[in-house]
Amino acid sequence: MAQAAVNKERSFPHPEFTDSEAGALTFPSSTSRSYNYYKPAKARATTYEDVTFDVQPDPERHLSQGWIYGFANTPGGYPQDWTRLKSSDWHQFRDPNEEWEKTIYRNNAAVVRQISLSLENAKRAKAYSHWNPAWVRFIERNLGAWMHAENGLGMHVFTAAQRSAPTNMINNAMAVNAAHKLRFAQDLALFNLDLAESEIDFDGQVHRDVWQNDPAWQGVRENAERLTAIGDWGEALFATNIVFESLVGVLFRSDLLMQISARNGDYITPTIVGAGENDYSRDLGYTRALFSMLTRDEKHGDENKAVLGEWLSTWVPQSLRAAHELQPIWSQPNEKVVTFADSLDAAKATFRSVLADLDLEAPKELDQ
Amino acid sequence: MSRQSLSKAHAKITELSWEPTFATPATRFGTDYTFDKAPKKDPLKQIMRSYFPMEEEKDNRVFGAMDGAIRGNMFRQVQQRWMEWQKLFLSIIPFPEISAARAMPMAIDAVPNPEIHNGLAVQMIDEVRHSTIQMNLKKLYMNHYIDPAGFDITEKAFANNYAGTIGRQFGEGFITGDAITAANIYLTVVAETAFTNTLFVAMPDEAAANGDYLLPTVFHSVQSDESRHISNGYSILLMALADEDNRQLLERDLRYAWWNNHCVVDAAIGTFIEYGTKDRRKDRDSYAEMWRRWIYDDYYRSYLIPLEKYGLKIPHDLVEEAWNRIYNKGYVHEVAQFFATGWPVNYWRIDPMTDTDFEWFEEKYPGWYNKYGKWWENYNRLRYPGKNKPIAFEDVDYQYPHRCWTCMVPALIREDMVTEKVDGQWRTYCSETCAWTDIKAFRPEYEGRPTPNMGRLTGHREWETLHHNRDLADIIKDLGYVRDDGKTLIPQPHLDLDDQKKLWTLDDVRGINFASPNILLNEMSDADREAHVAAYKAGGPAGRPAPAKV
């Protein structure tokens, strides 16, 4: 039997030359080699536009039969009233990062390699053994607490919001934002694991208690939890990427950790946190592009600015309170390179610049 | 990363979630399922540190193959018969993929299990990958295949075409209505676990046999992500089964999801595989044989039936009826014939069947020629313009079908058509189960139980309604299915591009009136409608009208 099976005549398709290459014949549309159903932002469509635009259909564009499945009490698809913000044409938005699958994996895999190399080298060089106890406590408690915020926002703000916006361009940008946050949170968690397994006395579990109970972190946790509770995707994006990230995220990551780690003998944390900052820089890019489009909308710009103003008055005090409650951690390291006031001033300055870009007035609370 | 360190890393990242005390995540999407008693089930472990480099490596292979295909002049060998159907398939599939990404927060909202949330978030990124990598494959086809027309209007055509709408259910069904019905049972437990086998495994096999090795490259890369998605779905299903109150909903949703997937996916993929191939080796599997292996044996017998021990009521009758429709009732052949009947309102070309094809069909489906052979001979005879109208408007013993209100595939197995007055309108359904889906399942109450979160069937569900009593030429022009000379149609009932005289233009289809069967049905008197429906059900196979009563 076995021999018979071996000798059985193999079956395979026969290659056939069909001459079905572009240019083999000339006929109507034989040179029509670009997606012609949308207008690219510039003269020539980018790959990003080609693989993203109109994949999520829209009854206002080509969707002639409308959405064919709905919710119990609301239409299906992507109703525009899932945010209070309005646009004359949501489809004008383009992600300045031009994210599609190739960029997502290329960029994030590069970050993974960078961080993995840093962590391997740190282990080899016994880099953590030089840390002073105060810095060890600082990292195990504060960086440990922060990773919860990153994960919570990635899962319950950005992953959630990418279901809801009216175009594929916006939703994909938010999906990539979610991927950044979740990867960064895991980068921090696995750094925490490395430290817990290293030769130093590092408590890899205390982060939970700090996040849940340490008074310094309750303002941040409250802010993060309230961001996840927002139903309006536009408000969730604005309150997170424009307000919370500027006043709390950048404050903690850039204006504290990135400034003081080196002086405390730690060259690993800035590598990891720097990657998170780079993510945020990209994510702020698309967020600014979106809200700029909305505040400059000829028809709805003023109304949008009023709505964003309302949201600023809700979320700026919340995030400022979270920032102020964090103040005690500035005094925890041995080397106190920056003061809380300096860090907060820097964060506020960045925030003011973002608001100016969006043509929004800085709320009065910022002056306090 | 070693297995041990992966487990440790995975355990660590589960520490990232917490019990909120100030506010809980917004519940945007409701479900009638409950998970209060559910034990937490873990899906496959996946962490970003290993995920991103793994996917990057998979991408590099895909893009390397794409470069190689161009350098190796793959398009000298691809069969146009095959590539033309890709204009339809690749216009549809990126939307279901991206819809799967959008469905993930619905499942996250509904299921209280952070381990599963993590798996679902990774799936979200996978689905963005799948959607954009498929759009990019289509762009490559458009750039390098002889006839780019149809690829060039792809997403517009998807959104305004009758076949695009059929495919759109396989996407909209993931993102609307009850969160578990949509994002778990319909999407993951049925669509991904069962039907991606024919979509992403059987179809690429056929592509390769037709000289196209890029479709297999891209879709096998896509399929390699599916096992994680299947694991997500299975975990949620087991959690749902822990609560007795969910059983009734699970039974409803499995029936709906199974049947709708069968109606939609088997119609499309069956046609692509059986009528899009030039490979007529007799030892090659037919779609029915592939279905038997991939869906009946691998899914139904190996995945679904074992779930009976957890108390899940499996729709055995519908599985058997799906098989019966495919093998005995000619479901795929009827659908392919319908696509070819409607060629003027397609955005791809359909090659006539030849004697070689007839012989293969007869071998695989004994009796095929007696049912369908004559019609395909007529299709071949009427393929050029000048002396005749498009086949749908010639007398070839074919009655244009009523459309199923639910799955939107026409009621092609004529004797099975169900007609009911629902919400004040006469509706036709391809089957009892599709009628049940509209009349019983997608309602705010199911078998006396409130189901406030269940979705609704909406929209202009009969495509022909939009174009009733209009001139065919105007319809085609408005749809945008005209080539860049402003008159030649994108669709053609043949593959001959060498002679302009063989190509149909708007002038060739002007003066032909297009009518909606559903509008006409609703305009009939009760007696006329009853007689019409009885005659319709007596018709077939192959769309033959019932013989007139003497």
Short mmCIF file of C-alpha atoms in Angstrom, two decimals, chain B residues 18-421:
data_model
loop_
_atom_site.label_atom_id
_atom_site.label_comp_id
_atom_site.label_asym_id
_atom_site.label_seq_id
_atom_site.Cartn_x
_atom_site.Cartn_y
_atom_site.Cartn_z
CA TRP B 18 -7.59 47.00 37.87
CA GLU B 19 -11.00 47.33 39.50
CA PRO B 20 -12.12 50.92 38.94
CA THR B 21 -13.66 52.81 41.85
CA PHE B 22 -14.28 56.32 40.51
CA ALA B 23 -15.96 55.44 37.20
CA THR B 24 -16.39 52.41 35.01
CA PRO B 25 -15.79 52.25 31.25
CA ALA B 26 -18.71 53.53 29.21
CA THR B 27 -21.01 50.81 27.96
CA ARG B 28 -21.72 51.90 24.43
CA PHE B 29 -23.04 48.61 23.15
CA GLY B 30 -25.53 46.50 25.00
CA THR B 31 -26.08 42.77 25.18
CA ASP B 32 -28.90 40.58 26.45
CA TYR B 33 -26.35 37.98 27.52
CA THR B 34 -25.17 37.85 31.11
CA PHE B 35 -21.74 36.88 32.40
CA ASP B 36 -22.36 37.12 36.15
CA LYS B 37 -21.68 33.44 36.74
CA ALA B 38 -18.98 33.03 34.14
CA PRO B 39 -15.63 31.56 35.12
CA LYS B 40 -12.82 33.51 33.49
CA LYS B 41 -11.37 31.71 30.49
CA ASP B 42 -8.01 32.59 28.99
CA PRO B 43 -7.55 32.88 25.26
CA LEU B 44 -4.19 32.21 23.61
CA LYS B 45 -1.41 34.13 25.27
CA GLN B 46 -0.11 37.01 23.24
CA ILE B 47 2.12 39.88 24.27
CA MET B 48 3.08 42.86 22.17
CA ARG B 49 6.79 42.24 22.55
CA SER B 50 6.55 39.06 20.53
CA TYR B 51 3.52 40.09 18.47
CA PHE B 52 4.97 43.06 16.60
CA PRO B 53 8.22 41.43 15.42
CA MET B 54 6.29 38.28 14.45
CA GLU B 55 3.88 40.23 12.31
CA GLU B 56 6.66 42.34 10.84
CA GLU B 57 8.40 39.16 9.73
CA LYS B 58 5.17 37.89 8.19
CA ASP B 59 4.79 41.21 6.39
CA ASN B 60 8.31 41.09 5.06
CA ARG B 61 7.57 37.71 3.52
CA VAL B 62 4.37 39.02 1.95
CA PHE B 63 6.04 42.09 0.48
CA GLY B 64 8.98 40.03 -0.70
CA ALA B 65 6.58 37.75 -2.54
CA MET B 66 4.87 40.75 -4.09
CA ASP B 67 8.17 42.05 -5.44
CA GLY B 68 9.00 38.60 -6.70
CA ALA B 69 5.65 38.26 -8.47
CA ILE B 70 6.20 41.47 -10.37
CA ARG B 71 9.79 40.65 -11.26
CA GLY B 72 8.75 37.16 -12.26
CA ASN B 73 5.95 38.45 -14.51
CA MET B 74 3.24 36.54 -12.67
CA PHE B 75 0.60 38.23 -14.75
CA ARG B 76 1.79 36.45 -17.86
CA GLN B 77 0.30 33.35 -16.29
CA VAL B 78 -2.76 34.42 -14.37
CA GLN B 79 -6.11 33.39 -15.71
CA GLN B 80 -8.33 36.34 -16.48
CA ARG B 81 -11.36 34.24 -15.59
CA TRP B 82 -9.96 34.10 -12.05
CA MET B 83 -8.74 37.67 -11.74
CA GLU B 84 -12.05 39.12 -12.82
CA TRP B 85 -13.81 37.61 -9.79
CA GLN B 86 -11.15 39.19 -7.58
CA LYS B 87 -12.62 42.55 -8.55
CA LEU B 88 -15.69 41.52 -6.59
CA PHE B 89 -14.03 39.57 -3.80
CA LEU B 90 -11.34 42.12 -3.01
CA SER B 91 -13.84 44.95 -3.08
CA ILE B 92 -15.82 43.20 -0.34
CA ILE B 93 -13.35 41.60 2.02
CA PRO B 94 -11.44 44.64 3.41
CA PHE B 95 -14.70 45.91 4.94
CA PRO B 96 -15.46 42.76 6.96
CA GLU B 97 -11.85 42.80 8.10
CA ILE B 98 -11.96 46.36 9.35
CA SER B 99 -15.40 45.73 10.80
CA ALA B 100 -13.89 42.95 12.87
CA ALA B 101 -11.45 45.53 14.29
CA ARG B 102 -14.38 47.80 15.10
CA ALA B 103 -16.26 44.90 16.73
CA MET B 104 -13.60 44.29 19.36
CA PRO B 105 -14.68 47.04 21.78
CA MET B 106 -18.21 45.66 21.62
CA ALA B 107 -16.97 42.34 22.94
CA ILE B 108 -14.71 44.11 25.44
CA ASP B 109 -17.73 46.07 26.72
CA ALA B 110 -19.77 42.92 27.13
CA VAL B 111 -17.31 40.46 28.65
CA PRO B 112 -15.87 41.09 32.11
CA ASN B 113 -12.50 39.42 31.64
CA PRO B 114 -9.26 41.42 31.27
CA GLU B 115 -7.35 38.42 29.84
CA ILE B 116 -9.83 38.25 27.00
CA HIS B 117 -9.72 42.03 26.59
CA ASN B 118 -6.02 41.75 25.87
CA GLY B 119 -6.58 39.09 23.21
CA LEU B 120 -9.37 41.12 21.64
CA ALA B 121 -7.21 44.25 21.49
CA VAL B 122 -4.50 42.33 19.66
CA GLN B 123 -7.15 41.03 17.29
CA MET B 124 -8.18 44.63 16.61
CA ILE B 125 -4.67 45.39 15.35
CA ASP B 126 -4.63 42.18 13.30
CA GLU B 127 -7.80 43.25 11.56
CA VAL B 128 -6.38 46.65 10.62
CA ARG B 129 -3.50 44.67 9.16
CA HIS B 130 -5.79 42.40 7.19
CA SER B 131 -7.91 45.18 5.77
CA THR B 132 -5.02 47.32 4.59
CA ILE B 133 -2.87 44.45 3.31
CA GLN B 134 -5.82 43.27 1.20
CA MET B 135 -6.41 46.77 -0.18
CA ASN B 136 -2.74 46.86 -1.08
CA LEU B 137 -2.91 43.50 -2.85
CA LYS B 138 -5.82 44.82 -4.89
CA LYS B 139 -3.78 47.90 -5.79
CA LEU B 140 -1.04 45.63 -7.09
CA TYR B 141 -3.56 43.75 -9.22
CA MET B 142 -4.88 47.06 -10.54
CA ASN B 143 -1.38 48.15 -11.48
CA HIS B 144 -0.19 44.97 -13.15
CA TYR B 145 -3.18 43.03 -14.48
CA ILE B 146 -4.27 43.58 -18.05
CA ASP B 147 -7.69 45.05 -17.24
CA PRO B 148 -7.73 47.44 -14.28
CA ALA B 149 -11.34 48.52 -14.84
CA GLY B 150 -13.38 47.50 -11.84
CA PHE B 151 -10.37 47.51 -9.54
CA ASP B 152 -10.13 51.25 -10.12
CA ILE B 153 -13.63 51.95 -8.70
CA THR B 154 -13.44 49.23 -6.10
CA GLU B 155 -14.80 50.73 -2.88
CA LYS B 156 -17.39 52.84 -4.67
CA ALA B 157 -18.62 49.81 -6.56
CA PHE B 158 -18.67 47.75 -3.37
CA ALA B 159 -20.94 50.38 -1.81
CA ASN B 160 -23.46 50.67 -4.66
CA ASN B 161 -23.65 47.16 -6.07
CA TYR B 162 -26.14 44.38 -5.31
CA ALA B 163 -23.36 41.84 -4.76
CA GLY B 164 -21.38 44.26 -2.62
CA THR B 165 -24.42 44.62 -0.40
CA ILE B 166 -24.72 40.86 -0.01
CA GLY B 167 -21.09 40.81 1.08
CA ARG B 168 -21.53 43.79 3.35
CA GLN B 169 -23.63 41.73 5.76
CA PHE B 170 -20.38 39.88 6.42
CA GLY B 171 -19.13 42.98 8.18
CA GLU B 172 -22.15 44.98 9.27
CA GLY B 173 -23.30 41.88 11.11
CA PHE B 174 -20.12 42.13 13.22
CA ILE B 175 -20.67 45.69 14.40
CA THR B 176 -24.38 46.15 15.13
CA GLY B 177 -27.04 44.85 17.45
CA ASP B 178 -26.41 42.72 20.51
CA ALA B 179 -22.68 42.88 21.23
CA ILE B 180 -22.29 39.13 21.80
CA THR B 181 -24.52 38.12 18.89
CA ALA B 182 -22.46 40.35 16.60
CA ALA B 183 -18.89 40.33 17.86
CA ASN B 184 -18.76 36.82 19.25
CA ILE B 185 -21.23 34.36 17.74
CA TYR B 186 -21.59 35.82 14.25
CA LEU B 187 -18.04 37.11 13.84
CA THR B 188 -15.83 34.74 15.74
CA VAL B 189 -17.63 31.51 16.54
CA VAL B 190 -19.10 31.11 13.06
CA ALA B 191 -17.51 33.45 10.49
CA GLU B 192 -13.90 33.16 11.62
CA THR B 193 -13.93 29.65 12.99
CA ALA B 194 -15.91 28.04 10.19
CA PHE B 195 -15.99 30.12 7.06
CA THR B 196 -12.50 31.61 6.94
CA ASN B 197 -11.47 28.07 6.04
CA THR B 198 -13.12 28.37 2.65
CA LEU B 199 -12.30 32.05 2.33
CA PHE B 200 -8.66 32.00 3.26
CA VAL B 201 -7.58 28.42 2.67
CA ALA B 202 -9.70 26.86 -0.07
CA MET B 203 -9.82 29.97 -2.23
CA PRO B 204 -6.06 30.65 -2.22
CA ASP B 205 -5.58 27.05 -3.28
CA GLU B 206 -7.71 27.79 -6.33
CA ALA B 207 -5.86 31.04 -6.95
CA ALA B 208 -2.55 29.21 -7.14
CA ALA B 209 -4.04 26.77 -9.63
CA ASN B 210 -4.91 29.77 -11.79
CA GLY B 211 -1.44 31.28 -11.81
CA ASP B 212 -2.04 33.73 -8.96
CA TYR B 213 0.31 33.02 -6.09
CA LEU B 214 -0.08 36.42 -4.44
CA LEU B 215 -3.57 35.76 -3.16
CA PRO B 216 -2.32 32.66 -1.30
CA THR B 217 0.65 34.61 0.04
CA VAL B 218 -1.49 37.37 1.48
CA PHE B 219 -4.42 35.28 2.64
CA HIS B 220 -2.41 32.53 4.26
CA SER B 221 -0.59 35.25 6.14
CA VAL B 222 -3.97 36.58 7.19
CA GLN B 223 -5.23 33.12 8.10
CA SER B 224 -2.25 32.55 10.37
CA ASP B 225 -3.71 35.21 12.69
CA GLU B 226 -7.09 33.52 12.79
CA SER B 227 -6.22 30.83 15.33
CA ARG B 228 -5.83 33.51 17.97
CA HIS B 229 -9.17 35.00 17.01
CA ILE B 230 -10.82 31.60 17.18
CA SER B 231 -9.39 31.21 20.66
CA ASN B 232 -10.87 34.57 21.70
CA GLY B 233 -14.28 33.50 20.46
CA TYR B 234 -14.12 30.10 22.09
CA SER B 235 -13.21 31.60 25.47
CA ILE B 236 -16.17 33.98 25.36
CA LEU B 237 -18.49 31.20 24.23
CA LEU B 238 -17.47 29.04 27.19
CA MET B 239 -18.05 31.97 29.53
CA ALA B 240 -21.51 32.54 28.04
CA LEU B 241 -22.39 28.87 28.45
CA ALA B 242 -21.86 29.13 32.19
CA ASP B 243 -25.14 30.99 32.56
CA GLU B 244 -28.31 29.01 31.90
CA ASP B 245 -30.12 32.18 30.83
CA ASN B 246 -27.83 32.52 27.84
CA ARG B 247 -28.72 29.14 26.31
CA GLN B 248 -31.80 30.36 24.48
CA LEU B 249 -29.89 33.29 22.99
CA LEU B 250 -26.98 31.08 22.00
CA GLU B 251 -29.31 28.74 20.21
CA ARG B 252 -30.95 31.67 18.37
CA ASP B 253 -27.65 33.23 17.44
CA LEU B 254 -26.01 30.04 16.25
CA ARG B 255 -28.96 29.40 13.96
CA TYR B 256 -28.92 32.93 12.56
CA ALA B 257 -25.14 33.15 12.25
CA TRP B 258 -24.67 29.73 10.74
CA TRP B 259 -27.40 30.20 8.16
CA ASN B 260 -26.46 33.73 7.17
CA ASN B 261 -22.79 32.77 6.79
CA HIS B 262 -23.81 29.82 4.66
CA CYS B 263 -26.07 31.95 2.46
CA VAL B 264 -23.51 34.69 1.95
CA VAL B 265 -20.12 33.02 2.00
CA ASP B 266 -21.04 29.85 0.15
CA ALA B 267 -22.75 31.94 -2.53
CA ALA B 268 -19.69 34.08 -3.10
CA ILE B 269 -16.76 31.78 -2.48
CA GLY B 270 -18.50 28.82 -4.08
CA THR B 271 -18.93 30.85 -7.24
CA PHE B 272 -15.36 32.18 -7.24
CA ILE B 273 -13.93 28.71 -6.82
CA GLU B 274 -16.15 26.80 -9.21
CA TYR B 275 -16.84 29.38 -11.91
CA GLY B 276 -13.62 31.40 -11.59
CA THR B 277 -11.23 28.56 -12.26
CA LYS B 278 -9.70 27.23 -15.43
CA ASP B 279 -8.23 24.24 -13.60
CA ARG B 280 -10.55 21.39 -14.51
CA ARG B 281 -8.56 18.42 -13.29
CA LYS B 282 -11.05 15.78 -12.30
CA ASP B 283 -9.13 14.90 -9.15
CA ARG B 284 -9.35 18.49 -7.97
CA ASP B 285 -11.89 19.00 -5.19
CA SER B 286 -15.16 20.68 -6.03
CA TYR B 287 -16.44 23.38 -3.69
CA ALA B 288 -18.82 20.83 -2.24
CA GLU B 289 -15.91 18.50 -1.46
CA MET B 290 -13.90 21.32 0.08
CA TRP B 291 -16.91 22.38 2.11
CA ARG B 292 -17.40 18.84 3.34
CA ARG B 293 -13.81 18.74 4.55
CA TRP B 294 -13.27 22.25 5.88
CA ILE B 295 -16.71 23.08 7.24
CA TYR B 296 -18.58 19.85 7.82
CA ASP B 297 -15.74 17.74 9.18
CA ASP B 298 -13.32 20.30 10.59
CA TYR B 299 -15.81 22.78 11.99
CA TYR B 300 -19.13 21.05 12.54
CA ARG B 301 -17.90 17.66 13.66
CA SER B 302 -14.70 18.70 15.41
CA TYR B 303 -15.66 22.05 16.92
CA LEU B 304 -19.41 22.46 17.17
CA ILE B 305 -20.59 18.97 18.11
CA PRO B 306 -18.18 18.66 21.06
CA LEU B 307 -19.81 21.79 22.49
CA GLU B 308 -22.97 19.80 23.04
CA LYS B 309 -21.47 18.41 26.22
CA TYR B 310 -21.58 21.96 27.62
CA GLY B 311 -25.28 22.12 26.84
CA LEU B 312 -25.04 24.09 23.61
CA LYS B 313 -27.85 23.26 21.23
CA ILE B 314 -26.27 22.76 17.84
CA PRO B 315 -28.31 23.53 14.69
CA HIS B 316 -27.77 20.07 13.19
CA ASP B 317 -30.74 20.55 10.88
CA LEU B 318 -29.30 23.71 9.38
CA VAL B 319 -25.86 22.20 8.87
CA GLU B 320 -27.43 19.30 7.01
CA GLU B 321 -29.66 21.65 5.02
CA ALA B 322 -26.71 23.81 4.04
CA TRP B 323 -25.01 20.70 2.71
CA ASN B 324 -28.21 19.67 0.99
CA ARG B 325 -28.47 23.08 -0.69
CA ILE B 326 -24.86 22.95 -1.86
CA TYR B 327 -24.78 19.38 -3.08
CA ASN B 328 -28.32 18.52 -4.06
CA LYS B 329 -30.11 21.78 -4.69
CA GLY B 330 -27.36 23.40 -6.77
CA TYR B 331 -26.99 26.47 -4.56
CA VAL B 332 -23.61 27.57 -5.93
CA HIS B 333 -24.62 26.91 -9.54
CA GLU B 334 -27.80 28.91 -9.15
CA VAL B 335 -25.85 31.81 -7.66
CA ALA B 336 -23.20 31.76 -10.38
CA GLN B 337 -25.92 31.73 -13.01
CA PHE B 338 -27.57 34.71 -11.31
CA PHE B 339 -24.30 36.67 -11.22
CA ALA B 340 -23.88 35.96 -14.92
CA THR B 341 -27.49 36.90 -15.67
CA GLY B 342 -26.90 40.24 -14.00
CA TRP B 343 -23.60 40.92 -15.79
CA PRO B 344 -24.52 44.42 -17.04
CA VAL B 345 -24.71 45.70 -13.46
CA ASN B 346 -21.49 44.04 -12.31
CA TYR B 347 -18.05 45.67 -12.25
CA TRP B 348 -16.16 42.63 -13.43
CA ARG B 349 -16.27 40.44 -16.53
CA ILE B 350 -17.57 36.86 -16.50
CA ASP B 351 -16.08 34.28 -18.80
CA PRO B 352 -18.51 31.90 -20.51
CA MET B 353 -18.28 28.23 -19.58
CA THR B 354 -16.86 25.86 -22.19
CA ASP B 355 -17.21 22.16 -22.98
CA THR B 356 -14.27 21.46 -20.68
CA ASP B 357 -16.10 23.20 -17.87
CA PHE B 358 -19.31 21.33 -18.66
CA GLU B 359 -17.50 18.02 -18.47
CA TRP B 360 -15.99 18.87 -15.09
CA PHE B 361 -19.29 20.02 -13.64
CA GLU B 362 -21.00 16.88 -14.87
CA GLU B 363 -18.31 14.77 -13.24
CA LYS B 364 -18.55 16.58 -9.92
CA TYR B 365 -22.29 17.21 -9.89
CA PRO B 366 -24.00 14.52 -11.96
CA GLY B 367 -27.00 15.99 -13.80
CA TRP B 368 -25.44 19.47 -13.97
CA TYR B 369 -25.62 19.72 -17.75
CA ASN B 370 -29.32 18.97 -17.94
CA LYS B 371 -30.00 21.73 -15.50
CA TYR B 372 -27.51 24.45 -16.42
CA GLY B 373 -25.81 23.49 -19.67
CA LYS B 374 -28.34 24.99 -22.05
CA TRP B 375 -28.36 28.31 -20.24
CA TRP B 376 -24.57 28.62 -20.37
CA GLU B 377 -24.67 27.79 -24.05
CA ASN B 378 -27.08 30.68 -24.46
CA TYR B 379 -24.77 32.88 -22.40
CA ASN B 380 -21.97 32.06 -24.80
CA ARG B 381 -24.19 32.67 -27.84
CA LEU B 382 -25.31 36.07 -26.56
CA ARG B 383 -21.92 37.29 -25.37
CA TYR B 384 -21.33 39.96 -28.01
CA PRO B 385 -23.44 43.06 -28.62
CA GLY B 386 -25.14 44.00 -31.86
CA LYS B 387 -27.75 41.38 -32.53
CA ASN B 388 -29.13 40.79 -29.09
CA LYS B 389 -29.74 42.29 -25.67
CA PRO B 390 -27.92 41.14 -22.54
CA ILE B 391 -29.01 37.64 -21.62
CA ALA B 392 -31.25 38.80 -18.74
CA PHE B 393 -33.49 40.49 -21.32
CA GLU B 394 -33.57 37.69 -23.87
CA ASP B 395 -35.83 34.65 -23.80
CA VAL B 396 -33.55 31.95 -22.45
CA ASP B 397 -36.00 30.19 -20.16
CA TYR B 398 -34.93 32.15 -17.09
CA GLN B 399 -37.16 34.03 -14.66
CA TYR B 400 -35.40 36.91 -12.89
CA PRO B 401 -35.55 35.98 -9.21
CA HIS B 402 -37.00 37.56 -6.12
CA ARG B 403 -34.43 38.67 -3.59
CA CYS B 404 -34.24 37.34 -0.05
CA TRP B 405 -35.11 40.12 2.35
CA THR B 406 -32.71 38.76 4.95
CA CYS B 407 -29.55 37.44 3.27
CA MET B 408 -30.14 39.41 0.05
CA VAL B 409 -29.04 36.52 -2.11
CA PRO B 410 -32.01 35.89 -4.41
CA ALA B 411 -34.46 33.09 -3.68
CA LEU B 412 -32.83 30.86 -6.27
CA ILE B 413 -33.97 27.50 -4.97
CA ARG B 414 -37.43 28.39 -6.10
CA GLU B 415 -39.41 25.79 -4.19
CA ASP B 416 -37.94 27.01 -0.90
CA MET B 417 -39.06 30.62 -1.25
CA VAL B 418 -41.14 31.96 1.63
CA THR B 419 -43.43 34.97 1.19
CA GLU B 420 -44.79 36.89 4.16
CA LYS B 421 -46.31 40.29 4.84
#
